Amino acid sequence: MTRHIRNGINAGIIFGIVTIFLFMIGFTTTISDLLGQLLRNGSSIAVMGFTPGIFDLLVFLFFIGMWAGISGAKKTPDKIDTWGTVLLSSGIAGLLHGILVGGLALLVGSLLQAGVTMTVYFAQLLPDAIHLFLIGLNATSAGSFYVIFFLITGLIGGVVARTIRYGSWRQNLTAWSKNKWQAFTAWPQYQRIRHNKLNLFVVYGLLILIVFLLPQVLGQYWNYTVGTVGIYVLLGLGLNIVVGLAGMLDLGYVAFFAIGAYTVALLTAPAPHHLMWNFWVTVPIGILLAAFAGIVLGIPVLRLRGDYLAIVTLGFGQIIAVLLHSDELTAFTGGPRGVAAVGGPSLFGISLGTPEGFVYLILLAVILVIFVTIRLRNSRVGRAWEAIREDETVARAMGINTWSHKLLAFAIGASFAGLGGVIFASRNQFTGPEDYNLMVSFNVLASVIVGGMGSIPGVIGGAFTLKGLPEVLRELENYRVLAFGALLVVMMLIRPEGLLPTSRRKMEIKELHDPDGKEAGETPGGKS
Amino acid sequence: MPMLEVSDVHTYYGNIHALNGISISVEKGEIVTLIGGNGAGKTTTLRSIVGLLKPRQGHIVLDGEDLTQYKTHEIVNKGVAMVPEGRGIFARLTVTENLDMGAYSRKDQKGIQQDLDRVYTIFPRLKERRTQVGGTLSGGEQQMLAIGRALMTHPRLMLLDEPSMGLAPLLVESIFETIRSINKEGTTVLLVEQNALMALSIADRGYVVQTGRIVLQDKAAALRKNEMVRKAYLGEE
């Protein structure tokens, strides 16, 4: 019983705080506008006696209130969740939620009536937003309204939770889908296709064909977005070698990206050097310079591990950023204004500098980099990296030259970034210091971790999530970063091993967290 | 000429003078043990031999060749294998992959396969668990894996650092039994132990290390009878 009450109180407080927070940052106004657009195409006809904006807000709050109820009525370990206890927990959650939000309504309502300008303290607390939040009532009635509203929605949530949890439809559905899937895989045609190499080639061939036809179909905007994602895939695959395979946390990765980009920019642009070289000549130079920079950074930091390595590489990234911003170097790097009119690729006189052309170029680069990564990973070098990642001292005791292999990881990781930078600058036809801030390093690192460290499909999935998803979420405008951040947190909680982890990491997380693992009677492994 | 000759080695951790002129020698085919309390310098001696630490003074000679000029991976390739303290297995790699890692610097596929079979014969337990990741093995199995991995380098000289650490008494006995049989098959062993009784029971000779110096050296049987050793390290009155 006390457990049910405690669950209810917890959920009520959390949801109260969340709802208050959403209001304070002005999210309530945005979501009501957005729902208005979605549900009614923004028409301003009153719905069920409510002003449209208020109706939309209440729809949103209805779901939040219900969620609070569901969350309050979560399963207790002893499994004595009767209708009574479920409604008790969700009722308490709803009531507390209502009291907190109602209290806020009372507070801001009274302040507004007293003529206090709250925007001084909270930029989003505009009078309009507050009026919307008070749903057209005065402070006291709005406050009591919210208490009752959230109590009711919380109880509805409780009913929903109980129905979902104890209804038999759930087992029925899983059993049904499992049956269907088994029937499908047992189907002889499927078996034949699955086990015939030729058919697999046909399927892959079709996939590749689709990928190569896609840029023709996509518009300019989507081609640009896909291209950006592709460049992040290149960066992610490079960082994956340093972080995912060799296990060195590099936070200054953007530096190598910048070096690739500036190489092509300075060599092909009319200003500041007027060299106007051919794009293709600059590609290997950009890659080599980035790899060289990787070694230059690598040598002094080879002795560092973990956190210290992260900080030094972070500093290196910043040094490059500062140099690019520098006025002193304007004659050499273009300074804060950057370099314009960067040359694009052409083949036999045909310019590939179109959005579609770049998508193809990026695709080719990605395929090349994936090929190199796979070959390296399955070689002696890959095994050495793996050993260094696991335990550097032991790796040395196995006869692995950790010095050269760490440098190699830095150089190869950097060269992939250099390639990405070359394409990036050429595609934008411009490059400036603003493109190479710390956020690039963090985004790439996040895409490696979100996707699943060490896994190639994971890096690709991660890049799509990190660079593609924000484009899809563009509808949410200012809040897309917020929604995006929340999504990342949720994702890491649900899938700590990443979206598409390597089979090894999946296995390891499963085995290490499986309490029923086949453990012998001895003391489980000490420090290792 | 002894196989391994460590003479007057001084090793520092920063300013801390950890080894204050250690001299030991190991003959081919012997089991030699270093015993001593915590912080005496036993592990530091092993790490100096294998090049994980660089001595500031002194020489470490293996079959006439001075090892102090080489890096760790080169020393390992000269036939010195190390079973590190706390086992140091690769927790995320499977048993087989751990063993493969031991054969990293070898290219003779046939020899590698022979050694793998040998390890699986010595430790049938590892064969049963060959697809399991190292981190999920029990402590005893991890120790077996660490020893097996060292065998995969096909060493002339095997350095073992505290193989008894954290293991149940019965397991310790079986591990030491295995060390003895590996030695009989031709691998020279230098063993560092806090469990002096066990170490002296399988060793030919022993050294007692205290605060970075060798304070006593003798045949293992004689050390077991020594008054000072019995009081300080065997817990006998």
Tab-separated table of C-alpha atoms in Angstrom, chain A residues 244 379-405 453 504-505 507-508 511-512 518-528, chain B residues 47 51-52 72-73 76-77 82 84-94 97 100-102 104-107 125 129 131-133 135-142 149 153 165-167 171:
chain	number	residue	atom	x	y	z
A	244	GLY	CA	35.399	2.506	-31.307
A	379	SER	CA	43.387	-7.719	-40.097
A	380	ARG	CA	46.188	-7.981	-37.573
A	381	VAL	CA	46.009	-4.223	-37.204
A	382	GLY	CA	42.349	-4.507	-36.209
A	383	ARG	CA	43.153	-7.132	-33.609
A	384	ALA	CA	45.936	-4.998	-32.213
A	385	TRP	CA	43.536	-2.035	-31.907
A	386	GLU	CA	41.045	-4.213	-30.132
A	387	ALA	CA	43.671	-5.355	-27.642
A	388	ILE	CA	44.816	-1.777	-27.025
A	389	ARG	CA	41.224	-0.711	-26.417
A	390	GLU	CA	40.718	-3.488	-23.898
A	391	ASP	CA	43.944	-3.121	-21.937
A	392	GLU	CA	46.972	-1.307	-23.214
A	393	THR	CA	49.472	-2.789	-20.781
A	394	VAL	CA	48.398	-6.328	-21.550
A	395	ALA	CA	48.406	-5.520	-25.258
A	396	ARG	CA	52.084	-4.635	-24.927
A	397	ALA	CA	52.687	-7.837	-23.010
A	398	MET	CA	51.157	-9.715	-25.960
A	399	GLY	CA	53.909	-8.367	-28.180
A	400	ILE	CA	51.858	-5.609	-29.793
A	401	ASN	CA	53.659	-2.424	-30.715
A	402	THR	CA	51.136	-0.089	-29.129
A	403	TRP	CA	53.089	2.992	-30.170
A	404	SER	CA	52.816	2.448	-33.897
A	405	HIS	CA	49.289	1.074	-33.811
A	453	MET	CA	30.662	1.833	-30.983
A	504	ARG	CA	29.992	-8.718	-29.880
A	505	ARG	CA	28.792	-5.722	-27.905
A	507	MET	CA	26.458	-10.355	-26.560
A	508	GLU	CA	28.673	-8.780	-23.982
A	511	GLU	CA	25.968	-11.764	-20.832
A	512	LEU	CA	27.387	-9.333	-18.307
A	518	LYS	CA	26.361	-19.910	-16.390
A	519	GLU	CA	28.560	-18.989	-13.480
A	520	ALA	CA	30.616	-21.631	-11.766
A	521	GLY	CA	30.715	-21.797	-8.004
A	522	GLU	CA	34.003	-19.926	-7.729
A	523	THR	CA	34.575	-16.260	-7.081
A	524	PRO	CA	33.682	-14.354	-10.242
A	525	GLY	CA	36.568	-12.651	-12.004
A	526	GLY	CA	38.402	-10.118	-9.890
A	527	LYS	CA	39.907	-6.974	-11.339
A	528	SER	CA	40.681	-7.484	-14.943
B	47	ARG	CA	57.629	-5.209	-15.048
B	51	GLY	CA	60.153	-3.588	-20.316
B	52	LEU	CA	56.905	-2.097	-19.024
B	72	THR	CA	58.084	-4.499	-24.411
B	73	HIS	CA	56.782	-5.934	-27.667
B	76	VAL	CA	57.928	-10.528	-25.780
B	77	ASN	CA	59.027	-11.547	-29.263
B	82	MET	CA	54.039	-12.307	-18.824
B	84	PRO	CA	49.997	-10.021	-15.358
B	85	GLU	CA	48.762	-9.428	-11.847
B	86	GLY	CA	44.975	-9.513	-11.710
B	87	ARG	CA	45.107	-11.696	-14.826
B	88	GLY	CA	44.458	-8.863	-17.285
B	89	ILE	CA	42.385	-10.876	-19.694
B	90	PHE	CA	40.457	-9.080	-22.433
B	91	ALA	CA	37.023	-9.028	-20.844
B	92	ARG	CA	35.124	-8.338	-24.055
B	93	LEU	CA	36.850	-10.905	-26.228
B	94	THR	CA	35.952	-14.563	-26.267
B	97	GLU	CA	40.087	-14.555	-29.253
B	100	ASP	CA	44.661	-15.731	-30.476
B	101	MET	CA	45.845	-12.438	-29.060
B	102	GLY	CA	48.625	-14.352	-27.310
B	104	TYR	CA	49.684	-12.083	-32.135
B	105	SER	CA	53.310	-11.784	-33.149
B	106	ARG	CA	53.634	-15.335	-34.459
B	107	LYS	CA	53.219	-16.285	-38.077
B	125	ARG	CA	37.616	-25.994	-19.024
B	129	ARG	CA	33.966	-22.082	-22.752
B	131	THR	CA	32.942	-18.909	-27.269
B	132	GLN	CA	32.218	-17.169	-23.997
B	133	VAL	CA	33.558	-13.636	-23.417
B	135	GLY	CA	34.557	-11.108	-18.510
B	136	THR	CA	31.975	-13.774	-17.741
B	137	LEU	CA	34.482	-16.420	-16.692
B	138	SER	CA	35.044	-17.200	-13.041
B	139	GLY	CA	38.244	-16.104	-11.345
B	140	GLY	CA	39.888	-19.495	-11.691
B	141	GLU	CA	38.967	-19.758	-15.353
B	142	GLN	CA	40.320	-16.280	-15.967
B	149	ARG	CA	47.357	-16.894	-23.414
B	153	THR	CA	53.392	-16.757	-27.278
B	165	MET	CA	45.351	-13.850	-6.116
B	166	GLY	CA	41.663	-14.009	-5.242
B	167	LEU	CA	41.332	-17.754	-5.783
B	171	LEU	CA	41.956	-23.800	-7.158
